[in-house]
Coordinates of C-alpha atoms in Angstrom, one line a residue:
Chain A
M1 CA 43.6 -46.6 -9.7
D2 CA 40.4 -46.4 -7.7
K3 CA 37.1 -47.6 -9.2
Q4 CA 34.9 -44.9 -10.6
K5 CA 31.2 -44.6 -10.9
V6 CA 29.5 -43.8 -14.2
L7 CA 26.7 -41.2 -14.1
A8 CA 24.4 -39.8 -16.7
L9 CA 25.2 -36.1 -16.5
T10 CA 25.1 -33.1 -18.7
G11 CA 28.4 -31.4 -19.4
N12 CA 27.5 -28.6 -17.0
Q13 CA 26.5 -31.0 -14.3
A14 CA 29.8 -32.8 -14.7
V15 CA 31.7 -29.6 -14.3
A16 CA 29.6 -28.6 -11.3
H17 CA 30.4 -32.0 -9.8
A18 CA 34.1 -31.4 -10.4
M19 CA 33.8 -28.0 -8.7
K20 CA 32.2 -29.6 -5.7
Q21 CA 35.0 -32.1 -5.4
I22 CA 37.6 -29.3 -5.8
N23 CA 35.9 -27.2 -3.2
P24 CA 37.4 -23.9 -4.2
D25 CA 37.8 -21.0 -1.7
V26 CA 36.0 -18.4 -3.7
V27 CA 33.7 -18.6 -6.7
A28 CA 32.2 -15.5 -8.3
A29 CA 29.8 -15.7 -11.2
Y30 CA 27.1 -14.0 -13.1
P31 CA 24.4 -16.0 -15.0
I32 CA 24.6 -16.4 -18.8
T33 CA 23.3 -19.1 -21.1
P34 CA 24.7 -21.8 -21.6
Q35 CA 26.9 -21.5 -18.5
T36 CA 24.1 -20.8 -16.1
T37 CA 23.3 -24.4 -15.1
I38 CA 26.8 -24.9 -13.8
M39 CA 26.4 -22.2 -11.2
E40 CA 22.8 -23.2 -10.5
E41 CA 24.0 -26.6 -9.6
F42 CA 27.0 -25.3 -7.7
S43 CA 25.0 -22.8 -5.7
N44 CA 22.9 -25.8 -4.5
Y45 CA 26.1 -27.4 -3.2
V46 CA 26.9 -24.2 -1.4
A47 CA 23.4 -23.8 0.1
N48 CA 23.4 -27.4 1.2
G49 CA 26.8 -27.1 2.9
L50 CA 28.6 -29.6 0.7
V51 CA 31.4 -27.1 -0.1
D52 CA 33.0 -24.4 2.0
T53 CA 33.2 -22.0 -0.9
E54 CA 32.5 -18.3 -0.5
L55 CA 30.1 -17.8 -3.4
V56 CA 30.0 -14.2 -4.5
R57 CA 27.0 -13.2 -6.5
V58 CA 28.1 -10.2 -8.5
E59 CA 26.2 -7.8 -10.8
S60 CA 28.2 -8.6 -14.0
E61 CA 30.9 -10.7 -15.5
H62 CA 33.2 -7.7 -15.3
S63 CA 32.7 -7.9 -11.5
A64 CA 33.0 -11.7 -11.4
M65 CA 36.5 -11.6 -12.9
S66 CA 37.4 -8.6 -10.7
A67 CA 36.2 -10.5 -7.6
V68 CA 38.3 -13.6 -8.4
I69 CA 41.3 -11.4 -9.2
G70 CA 41.0 -9.9 -5.8
S71 CA 40.5 -13.2 -4.0
A72 CA 43.3 -14.9 -6.0
A73 CA 45.7 -12.0 -5.2
A74 CA 44.8 -12.5 -1.5
G75 CA 45.8 -16.2 -1.9
A76 CA 42.5 -17.9 -2.3
R77 CA 41.9 -20.7 -4.8
S78 CA 39.4 -18.9 -7.1
M79 CA 37.2 -19.8 -9.9
T80 CA 34.5 -18.5 -12.2
A81 CA 32.4 -19.6 -15.2
T82 CA 30.9 -17.8 -18.2
S83 CA 30.0 -17.8 -21.9
A84 CA 30.1 -15.4 -24.9
Q85 CA 29.1 -11.8 -24.0
G86 CA 30.0 -12.6 -20.4
L87 CA 33.6 -13.5 -21.4
A88 CA 33.7 -10.4 -23.6
L89 CA 32.7 -8.3 -20.7
M90 CA 35.6 -9.8 -18.7
W91 CA 38.0 -8.9 -21.4
E92 CA 40.1 -6.2 -19.6
E93 CA 40.1 -8.2 -16.5
L94 CA 41.5 -11.3 -18.4
Y95 CA 44.7 -9.4 -19.1
I96 CA 44.9 -8.3 -15.5
A97 CA 44.5 -11.9 -14.3
S98 CA 47.3 -13.2 -16.5
G99 CA 49.5 -10.1 -16.0
L100 CA 49.3 -10.5 -12.3
R101 CA 50.1 -14.2 -12.8
L102 CA 47.1 -15.3 -10.8
P103 CA 46.2 -19.0 -10.9
I104 CA 42.5 -18.4 -11.6
V105 CA 40.4 -21.1 -13.3
L106 CA 37.6 -20.0 -15.7
V107 CA 35.2 -22.4 -17.2
N108 CA 34.1 -21.0 -20.5
V109 CA 31.1 -22.7 -22.1
N110 CA 31.6 -21.7 -25.7
R111 CA 28.9 -19.6 -27.3
A112 CA 28.6 -17.2 -30.3
L113 CA 29.0 -13.5 -29.9
S114 CA 26.2 -11.1 -30.9
A115 CA 25.0 -9.8 -33.3
P116 CA 22.7 -11.3 -34.5
I117 CA 21.9 -12.4 -31.0
N118 CA 22.5 -16.1 -30.7
I119 CA 22.9 -18.3 -27.7
H120 CA 24.4 -21.3 -29.5
C121 CA 27.9 -22.7 -29.7
D122 CA 30.9 -21.4 -31.6
H123 CA 34.4 -20.6 -30.5
S124 CA 34.3 -16.8 -31.2
D125 CA 34.2 -16.0 -27.4
A126 CA 37.4 -18.0 -26.7
M127 CA 39.2 -16.7 -29.7
G128 CA 38.5 -13.1 -28.6
A129 CA 40.4 -13.9 -25.5
R130 CA 43.1 -15.8 -27.3
D131 CA 45.8 -13.2 -26.8
S132 CA 45.1 -12.4 -23.2
G133 CA 47.9 -14.7 -22.0
W134 CA 45.7 -17.5 -20.5
I135 CA 46.3 -21.2 -20.8
M136 CA 43.4 -22.5 -23.0
I137 CA 42.2 -26.1 -23.1
F138 CA 39.4 -27.3 -25.4
N139 CA 37.3 -30.4 -24.6
E140 CA 35.3 -32.7 -26.8
N141 CA 32.8 -34.1 -24.4
A142 CA 31.4 -34.0 -20.8
Q143 CA 34.1 -36.5 -19.6
E144 CA 36.9 -34.3 -20.9
A145 CA 35.3 -31.2 -19.4
Y146 CA 35.0 -32.9 -16.0
D147 CA 38.6 -34.1 -16.1
A148 CA 40.0 -30.8 -17.4
T149 CA 38.3 -28.9 -14.6
I150 CA 40.0 -31.1 -12.0
M151 CA 43.4 -30.7 -13.7
A152 CA 43.1 -27.0 -14.2
F153 CA 44.3 -25.8 -10.7
K154 CA 47.2 -28.3 -10.8
I155 CA 48.4 -26.5 -13.9
A156 CA 47.6 -22.9 -12.9
E157 CA 49.1 -23.2 -9.4
N158 CA 52.3 -25.0 -10.4
E159 CA 55.2 -22.8 -9.3
R160 CA 56.7 -23.0 -12.8
V161 CA 53.4 -21.6 -14.3
F162 CA 51.3 -19.3 -12.1
L163 CA 49.0 -18.4 -14.9
P164 CA 45.2 -18.5 -15.3
V165 CA 43.6 -21.4 -17.1
M166 CA 40.5 -21.3 -19.3
I167 CA 38.6 -24.6 -19.7
N168 CA 36.5 -24.6 -22.9
F169 CA 33.7 -26.9 -24.0
D170 CA 30.9 -26.5 -26.5
G171 CA 27.6 -24.8 -25.4
F172 CA 24.5 -27.0 -25.6
T173 CA 26.2 -29.8 -27.6
I174 CA 28.1 -30.6 -24.4
S175 CA 26.8 -28.3 -21.7
H176 CA 23.2 -29.4 -22.0
S177 CA 23.5 -33.0 -23.4
I178 CA 23.4 -36.1 -21.2
D179 CA 26.5 -38.2 -21.5
A180 CA 28.0 -41.1 -19.6
V181 CA 30.7 -39.6 -17.3
S182 CA 33.1 -41.6 -15.1
I183 CA 33.3 -39.8 -11.7
L184 CA 36.3 -40.1 -9.5
D185 CA 36.1 -40.6 -5.8
D186 CA 35.9 -37.4 -3.8
D187 CA 39.0 -38.2 -1.8
V188 CA 40.9 -39.0 -4.9
V189 CA 40.1 -35.6 -6.4
K190 CA 40.9 -33.9 -3.1
N191 CA 44.3 -35.5 -2.9
F192 CA 45.1 -34.9 -6.5
V193 CA 44.2 -31.2 -6.4
G194 CA 45.9 -30.8 -3.0
D195 CA 46.2 -27.7 -0.8
Y196 CA 47.1 -24.4 -2.3
K197 CA 49.7 -22.2 -0.7
A198 CA 50.0 -18.8 -2.4
P199 CA 53.5 -17.5 -2.9
Y200 CA 52.6 -14.5 -0.7
N201 CA 49.8 -13.7 1.7
M202 CA 48.6 -10.2 1.4
L203 CA 46.5 -10.5 4.5
E204 CA 49.6 -11.3 6.6
T205 CA 52.1 -9.1 4.8
P206 CA 50.6 -6.0 3.1
T207 CA 51.6 -6.3 -0.6
T208 CA 51.1 -4.0 -3.5
V209 CA 49.6 -5.9 -6.5
G210 CA 49.6 -4.4 -10.0
A211 CA 51.4 -1.2 -9.2
F212 CA 51.7 1.6 -11.8
D213 CA 54.7 1.0 -14.1
S214 CA 55.7 4.0 -16.2
L215 CA 58.0 4.5 -19.1
G216 CA 61.2 4.0 -17.1
G217 CA 59.8 0.7 -15.7
F218 CA 59.7 -2.9 -16.6
Y219 CA 56.4 -3.4 -18.4
Y220 CA 58.2 -4.5 -21.6
E221 CA 60.4 -7.1 -19.7
F222 CA 57.4 -8.2 -17.7
K223 CA 55.5 -9.1 -20.9
K224 CA 58.5 -11.1 -22.1
V225 CA 58.6 -13.0 -18.8
Q226 CA 54.8 -13.7 -19.2
E227 CA 55.4 -15.0 -22.7
D228 CA 58.2 -17.3 -21.4
A229 CA 55.9 -18.5 -18.6
L230 CA 53.1 -19.4 -21.0
R231 CA 55.5 -21.2 -23.4
N232 CA 57.2 -23.0 -20.5
S233 CA 53.8 -24.2 -19.2
L234 CA 53.5 -26.7 -22.0
P235 CA 55.6 -29.5 -20.4
V236 CA 54.0 -28.8 -17.0
I237 CA 50.5 -29.3 -18.6
Q238 CA 51.6 -32.6 -20.0
E239 CA 53.0 -33.6 -16.6
V240 CA 49.6 -32.9 -15.0
Y241 CA 47.9 -34.9 -17.8
D242 CA 50.3 -37.7 -17.0
R243 CA 49.6 -37.6 -13.3
F244 CA 45.9 -37.5 -13.9
A245 CA 46.2 -40.7 -15.9
E246 CA 47.5 -42.4 -12.8
I247 CA 44.3 -41.7 -10.9
S248 CA 41.8 -41.9 -13.7
G249 CA 43.2 -44.2 -16.4
R250 CA 42.4 -41.5 -18.9
H251 CA 45.6 -40.2 -20.5
Y252 CA 45.4 -36.9 -22.2
R253 CA 47.9 -35.2 -24.6
H254 CA 48.1 -31.7 -26.1
L255 CA 47.2 -33.2 -29.4
E256 CA 45.4 -36.4 -30.2
T257 CA 45.7 -38.2 -33.5
E258 CA 44.2 -41.1 -35.4
F259 CA 45.6 -42.8 -38.5
I260 CA 48.3 -40.2 -38.7
E261 CA 51.3 -42.4 -39.6
D262 CA 50.6 -42.7 -43.3
A263 CA 47.8 -40.0 -43.6
E264 CA 47.8 -38.0 -46.8
I265 CA 44.8 -35.8 -45.9
V266 CA 44.7 -34.6 -42.3
F267 CA 41.6 -33.0 -40.7
V268 CA 42.4 -30.7 -37.8
I269 CA 39.6 -29.7 -35.4
M270 CA 38.9 -29.1 -31.7
G271 CA 35.7 -29.3 -29.6
S272 CA 32.6 -31.4 -29.7
L273 CA 32.3 -31.9 -33.4
T274 CA 35.6 -33.7 -33.5
G275 CA 33.5 -36.9 -33.2
S276 CA 31.7 -36.3 -36.5
V277 CA 35.0 -35.7 -38.3
R278 CA 36.4 -38.9 -36.7
E279 CA 33.4 -40.8 -38.1
I280 CA 34.2 -39.6 -41.6
V281 CA 37.9 -40.3 -41.2
H282 CA 37.1 -43.9 -40.1
E283 CA 34.7 -44.2 -43.1
A284 CA 37.4 -42.9 -45.5
R285 CA 39.9 -45.5 -44.1
R286 CA 37.4 -48.3 -44.8
K287 CA 37.3 -47.1 -48.4
G288 CA 41.1 -47.0 -48.5
I289 CA 41.4 -43.3 -48.5
K290 CA 44.4 -42.2 -46.4
A291 CA 42.7 -39.7 -44.1
G292 CA 43.9 -38.8 -40.6
L293 CA 42.7 -36.8 -37.6
L294 CA 44.5 -34.2 -35.4
K295 CA 42.5 -33.0 -32.4
V296 CA 43.8 -30.0 -30.6
R297 CA 43.3 -30.0 -26.9
T298 CA 45.9 -27.6 -25.5
Y299 CA 45.4 -24.5 -27.7
R300 CA 47.4 -22.0 -25.6
P301 CA 50.3 -22.4 -25.4
F302 CA 50.1 -23.8 -28.9
P303 CA 52.1 -27.0 -29.2
E304 CA 53.6 -26.0 -32.5
K305 CA 56.6 -28.4 -32.7
E306 CA 54.3 -31.4 -32.1
V307 CA 51.9 -30.1 -34.6
V308 CA 54.6 -29.9 -37.3
E309 CA 55.8 -33.4 -36.4
I310 CA 52.3 -34.7 -36.9
L311 CA 51.6 -32.8 -40.1
K312 CA 54.9 -32.7 -41.9
N313 CA 54.4 -35.8 -44.0
S314 CA 50.8 -35.1 -45.0
K315 CA 49.9 -34.0 -48.6
A316 CA 47.0 -31.7 -47.7
I317 CA 45.5 -30.3 -44.5
V318 CA 41.9 -29.4 -43.8
V319 CA 41.5 -27.2 -40.7
F320 CA 38.0 -26.8 -39.2
D321 CA 37.5 -23.5 -37.5
R322 CA 34.5 -22.7 -35.3
A323 CA 35.3 -19.0 -35.4
N324 CA 36.4 -16.5 -38.0
S325 CA 39.0 -13.8 -38.1
P326 CA 37.4 -11.4 -40.5
G327 CA 39.8 -9.9 -43.0
A328 CA 42.7 -12.2 -42.0
S329 CA 44.3 -14.9 -44.2
Y330 CA 42.8 -17.7 -42.2
A331 CA 40.6 -18.2 -39.1
P332 CA 42.4 -18.6 -35.8
L333 CA 43.2 -22.4 -35.6
C334 CA 44.2 -22.5 -39.3
S335 CA 46.5 -19.5 -38.8
D336 CA 48.2 -21.3 -35.9
I337 CA 48.6 -24.5 -38.1
T338 CA 50.0 -22.6 -41.1
N339 CA 52.3 -20.5 -39.0
A340 CA 53.7 -23.6 -37.3
L341 CA 54.3 -25.3 -40.6
Y342 CA 55.9 -22.2 -42.2
K343 CA 58.3 -21.7 -39.3
E344 CA 59.7 -25.2 -40.1
R345 CA 59.6 -24.5 -43.9
F346 CA 56.8 -26.9 -44.7
I347 CA 54.5 -25.5 -47.4
K348 CA 51.4 -27.6 -48.2
P349 CA 47.9 -27.1 -49.5
V350 CA 45.7 -26.0 -46.6
V351 CA 41.9 -25.7 -46.7
N352 CA 40.3 -23.7 -44.0
V353 CA 36.7 -24.8 -43.3
I354 CA 34.5 -22.4 -41.4
Y355 CA 31.8 -24.4 -39.6
G356 CA 29.3 -24.3 -36.8
L357 CA 29.0 -20.5 -36.2
G358 CA 26.0 -19.7 -34.0
G359 CA 25.4 -23.4 -33.4
R360 CA 25.0 -24.4 -37.0
D361 CA 25.2 -28.2 -37.2
L362 CA 28.1 -29.7 -39.2
E363 CA 26.5 -32.4 -41.3
L364 CA 28.4 -35.6 -42.1
E365 CA 27.8 -34.9 -45.8
E366 CA 29.6 -31.6 -45.4
I367 CA 32.6 -33.3 -43.8
E368 CA 32.5 -35.7 -46.8
E369 CA 32.5 -32.7 -49.1
A370 CA 35.5 -31.3 -47.1
L371 CA 37.3 -34.7 -47.6
K372 CA 36.8 -34.5 -51.4
I373 CA 38.3 -31.0 -51.4
G374 CA 41.2 -32.3 -49.3
I375 CA 41.7 -35.2 -51.7
D376 CA 41.8 -32.8 -54.7
A377 CA 44.2 -30.5 -52.8
S378 CA 46.5 -33.6 -52.1
N379 CA 46.4 -34.5 -55.8
G380 CA 47.6 -31.1 -57.0
K381 CA 44.2 -30.0 -58.2
E382 CA 42.7 -26.6 -57.5
Y383 CA 41.1 -26.1 -54.1
P384 CA 39.5 -23.3 -52.1
E385 CA 41.7 -21.8 -49.4
K386 CA 38.7 -20.9 -47.2
I387 CA 35.3 -22.4 -47.5
W388 CA 32.0 -21.7 -45.6
I389 CA 30.8 -25.3 -45.8
S390 CA 27.3 -24.9 -44.4
I391 CA 26.1 -21.8 -46.2
K392 CA 22.4 -22.0 -47.0
G393 CA 21.3 -22.0 -50.7
K394 CA 24.8 -22.7 -52.1
E395 CA 25.0 -24.1 -55.6
V396 CA 25.2 -27.8 -55.8
D397 CA 26.6 -29.3 -59.0
Chain B
M1 CA 23.2 -47.5 -32.8
L2 CA 19.6 -46.7 -31.9
E3 CA 18.6 -43.2 -32.8
I4 CA 15.3 -41.8 -31.5
R5 CA 14.0 -38.4 -32.4
W6 CA 11.3 -36.9 -30.1
H7 CA 8.8 -34.4 -31.3
G8 CA 6.4 -32.5 -29.1
R9 CA 5.6 -29.0 -27.8
G10 CA 7.2 -27.0 -25.1
G11 CA 5.8 -28.1 -21.7
Q12 CA 5.0 -31.7 -22.6
G13 CA 8.2 -33.1 -21.1
V14 CA 9.9 -33.9 -24.4
V15 CA 13.4 -33.3 -23.1
T16 CA 12.8 -35.2 -19.9
A17 CA 11.6 -38.2 -21.9
A18 CA 14.7 -38.1 -24.2
K19 CA 16.9 -38.0 -21.1
F20 CA 15.1 -40.6 -19.1
L21 CA 16.0 -43.3 -21.6
T22 CA 19.6 -42.7 -20.8
D23 CA 19.1 -44.0 -17.3
I24 CA 17.9 -47.3 -18.7
A25 CA 20.9 -47.4 -21.1
L26 CA 23.2 -46.6 -18.2
F27 CA 21.7 -49.5 -16.3
Q28 CA 22.4 -51.8 -19.3
N29 CA 26.0 -50.6 -19.5
K30 CA 25.4 -49.0 -22.8
Y31 CA 26.7 -45.8 -24.2
F32 CA 24.2 -43.0 -24.7
Q33 CA 23.5 -39.3 -25.5
A34 CA 20.4 -37.3 -25.0
F35 CA 20.0 -33.7 -26.0
P36 CA 17.4 -31.2 -27.0
E37 CA 17.4 -29.0 -30.1
Y38 CA 17.4 -25.7 -28.3
G39 CA 15.4 -23.0 -30.0
P40 CA 13.0 -20.5 -28.7
E41 CA 11.7 -22.2 -25.5
R42 CA 8.1 -21.3 -25.5
M43 CA 5.3 -23.2 -24.0
G44 CA 3.4 -24.9 -26.8
A45 CA 6.0 -24.3 -29.5
P46 CA 7.1 -27.4 -31.5
I47 CA 10.4 -28.8 -30.2
Q48 CA 12.6 -31.8 -30.8
A49 CA 14.9 -33.8 -28.7
F50 CA 17.3 -36.7 -29.5
T51 CA 18.4 -39.9 -27.8
R52 CA 21.2 -42.1 -29.1
I53 CA 22.0 -45.5 -27.5
D54 CA 24.8 -47.8 -28.6
D55 CA 27.1 -50.7 -27.4
N56 CA 30.1 -48.6 -28.4
P57 CA 31.2 -45.0 -27.6
I58 CA 29.2 -42.5 -29.7
N59 CA 31.2 -40.0 -31.7
I60 CA 28.5 -38.1 -33.6
R61 CA 27.0 -35.1 -31.9
T62 CA 24.9 -33.6 -34.7
G63 CA 21.1 -33.7 -34.5
I64 CA 19.5 -36.9 -35.6
R65 CA 18.6 -36.7 -39.3
R66 CA 18.0 -40.4 -40.1
P67 CA 16.2 -41.7 -37.0
D68 CA 15.3 -45.3 -36.3
V69 CA 12.4 -44.1 -34.3
V70 CA 10.2 -41.0 -34.1
A71 CA 8.2 -40.5 -31.0
V72 CA 5.5 -37.9 -31.3
L73 CA 4.0 -36.5 -28.1
D74 CA 1.4 -34.4 -29.7
A75 CA -0.8 -35.5 -32.6
T76 CA -1.6 -31.8 -33.5
L77 CA 1.9 -31.8 -35.0
I78 CA 0.6 -33.9 -37.9
G79 CA 0.5 -31.6 -40.9
T80 CA 2.6 -28.9 -39.0
V81 CA 5.9 -30.6 -38.5
D82 CA 7.4 -33.1 -41.0
F83 CA 8.4 -35.5 -38.3
L84 CA 8.7 -38.4 -40.8
N85 CA 11.6 -36.6 -42.5
G86 CA 14.6 -38.9 -42.7
L87 CA 13.0 -41.8 -40.9
K88 CA 14.7 -45.0 -41.9
E89 CA 12.8 -47.3 -44.2
N90 CA 11.9 -49.9 -41.6
G91 CA 11.7 -47.2 -38.9
T92 CA 9.2 -47.0 -36.0
I93 CA 6.6 -44.4 -35.4
L94 CA 5.0 -43.9 -32.0
I95 CA 2.3 -41.3 -31.7
N96 CA 0.3 -40.0 -28.8
T97 CA -3.3 -40.2 -30.1
P98 CA -6.7 -41.8 -29.4
E99 CA -6.7 -43.1 -33.0
P100 CA -5.8 -46.6 -33.9
P101 CA -2.6 -47.2 -36.0
E102 CA -4.6 -47.8 -39.2
A103 CA -6.1 -44.4 -39.0
I104 CA -2.7 -42.8 -38.4
R105 CA -1.3 -44.6 -41.4
R106 CA -4.1 -43.1 -43.6
V107 CA -3.7 -39.6 -42.2
L108 CA 0.1 -39.7 -42.7
N109 CA -0.4 -41.3 -46.2
I110 CA 2.0 -44.2 -45.3
E111 CA -0.4 -47.1 -45.7
N112 CA 2.0 -48.9 -48.0
K113 CA 5.2 -48.0 -46.3
P114 CA 7.1 -50.7 -44.2
Y115 CA 7.1 -48.4 -41.1
K116 CA 6.1 -49.9 -37.8
V117 CA 3.3 -47.7 -36.4
F118 CA 2.3 -47.6 -32.8
T119 CA -0.3 -45.5 -31.1
V120 CA -1.2 -44.8 -27.5
N121 CA -3.6 -42.4 -25.9
A122 CA -0.9 -40.9 -23.7
T123 CA -2.7 -37.7 -22.8
H124 CA -5.8 -39.5 -21.7
I125 CA -3.7 -42.0 -19.6
A126 CA -1.7 -39.0 -18.0
L127 CA -5.0 -37.3 -17.1
E128 CA -6.3 -40.4 -15.4
T129 CA -3.2 -41.3 -13.6
I130 CA -1.2 -38.1 -13.0
G131 CA -4.1 -35.7 -13.2
R132 CA -2.3 -33.5 -15.7
P133 CA -2.1 -33.7 -19.5
I134 CA 1.7 -34.3 -19.6
P135 CA 2.2 -37.3 -21.9
N136 CA 5.9 -38.0 -21.5
T137 CA 5.9 -40.9 -19.0
P138 CA 3.1 -42.8 -20.7
M139 CA 5.1 -42.4 -23.9
I140 CA 8.2 -43.9 -22.3
G141 CA 6.1 -46.9 -21.2
A142 CA 4.7 -47.3 -24.8
L143 CA 8.2 -46.9 -26.3
V144 CA 9.7 -49.6 -24.0
K145 CA 7.0 -52.0 -25.3
A146 CA 7.3 -50.9 -29.0
L147 CA 11.1 -51.3 -29.1
N148 CA 11.4 -54.0 -26.4
L149 CA 14.0 -51.8 -24.8
A150 CA 14.1 -53.4 -21.3
P151 CA 11.9 -55.3 -18.9
I152 CA 9.0 -53.0 -17.9
E153 CA 9.7 -53.7 -14.2
V154 CA 13.2 -52.3 -14.5
V155 CA 11.9 -49.2 -16.2
L156 CA 9.2 -48.6 -13.6
E157 CA 11.8 -49.0 -10.9
F158 CA 14.0 -46.4 -12.5
L159 CA 11.1 -44.1 -13.0
E160 CA 10.2 -44.3 -9.4
K161 CA 13.8 -43.7 -8.3
S162 CA 14.3 -40.8 -10.7
F163 CA 11.0 -39.0 -9.9
S164 CA 11.3 -39.6 -6.1
K165 CA 14.1 -37.1 -6.1
K166 CA 11.9 -34.3 -7.2
F167 CA 8.2 -35.1 -6.7
S168 CA 5.7 -36.2 -4.0
E169 CA 4.8 -39.8 -3.5
E170 CA 1.5 -39.3 -5.2
I171 CA 3.0 -37.8 -8.3
V172 CA 5.6 -40.6 -8.5
R173 CA 2.9 -43.2 -8.2
G174 CA 0.8 -41.5 -10.9
N175 CA 3.8 -41.5 -13.3
V176 CA 4.6 -45.2 -12.6
D177 CA 1.0 -46.1 -13.2
A178 CA 0.9 -44.0 -16.4
A179 CA 4.0 -45.8 -17.9
K180 CA 2.6 -49.2 -16.9
R181 CA -0.8 -48.5 -18.4
A182 CA 0.7 -47.2 -21.7
Y183 CA 3.0 -50.2 -21.8
E184 CA -0.1 -52.4 -21.7
E185 CA -2.4 -50.3 -23.9
V186 CA -0.1 -49.3 -26.8
Q187 CA -1.4 -50.6 -30.2
E188 CA 0.6 -51.8 -33.2
G189 CA -0.8 -51.8 -36.7

């Protein structure tokens, strides 16, 4: 393992640095807060000749995704970045990227969707794209965002995968905050990412991509193959995490846990506010409360078997969702957790905490409140199935 | 963990000040975080920024509610923004003002509180050294003295290195002088 230098960088600077080291063939992007500073920084690298990337400045996110679909189909290593409304505008293209099995990397700096208009973090943007067939990885801090960006092409371009990858991290909380980030040597990253050879080259051999497939065709079978590919990518993603550990010393897993062995109440969360929940879990342990933490990194494909393995001995589960699914039983992450448990016939008290929408801070006191609810649930007392923990003006008894 | 909450107005370099301290923390092999509270970013509107420094990795990413230190870059925020909110019992206040600490204690009605109060005329120093009323670098100099954060020579060296990337030699010199003067002139009381 080579030595690394530690820099004080914002999350967006760290990701731009990773992009510089990856040196993708094509990047197409349109500005949107809080993503913009990634492309601002990266376009400096382009202008200063530090990368060979063809930077395409498009007129919308719809065009940004269209451009990288075109370049990826032509065999170029292609990348883009966006947030919120930008991701929403890419929506129809997201399905085309995954349907065409193109190994595109998209950095999504998580932000709320309008209305009311709001530039701050939540995971609604990513959850809107949840079923588009992309691999989705959530990151807690700038270091993880940097590392995940470097790993993304290794996952996407693997011949057992050939799927687009979405790297998520929280807007402002990570994207605009200065953090200590360990930076790998340029050559180490270059060797790790390696050269990309597309399975076909449409410039040499004219190829039809995304042809019309009518009722007598294979659309249905194709979707089944796509589903299999996404599910089968799970071990490949772990292999890439493992290989990355060899060059960085940082060993990632689909799921990260703390105090899970004997945990009675388990908090489940993903993203930057995992740290605040971790603090409360540590504090609970100091008081002798058997709390545990499950952080979800690989969100799609959902590592359901591992989730069940981790949660099956708990007495109550508190799932923190930074997005809602209006009118559904639970918000997205909580639905995934309860589905996974139900499939394996584990029925337990589950509390779904809605937090952080539109950048609302999750206060430590609110996590303590969630812990109390979790303790009640684990003791067979009544508990709310879904709670909006940060609502203003709520009654306090 | 040291938690500093910065208060000022858009355009005074509040965020730059919050972030600059991380360079010093990095040099000292400490862990750190610095982030602004992003709201409507208008010139002159009250804004906050946060700096956390610790010997161990920092988990929490919420805004700072119980600061050890509040640094106020604009005395016109007195009576407008409740910047003492949540300040720890033995916390430190540093205010950019021509007034002495005793006068600030009276104005803030904290004469009998165990807070440590520091004042520095950062805007005046900035005008004389940099030629513009941007108080952030003198505030850094004053804070380094108030908290005994690091040897001032180290801080000035970092300031020079960091500013040289963006600004002319004249501006860099002005900023270094500003921080040094504030370090020398800050008053405690």
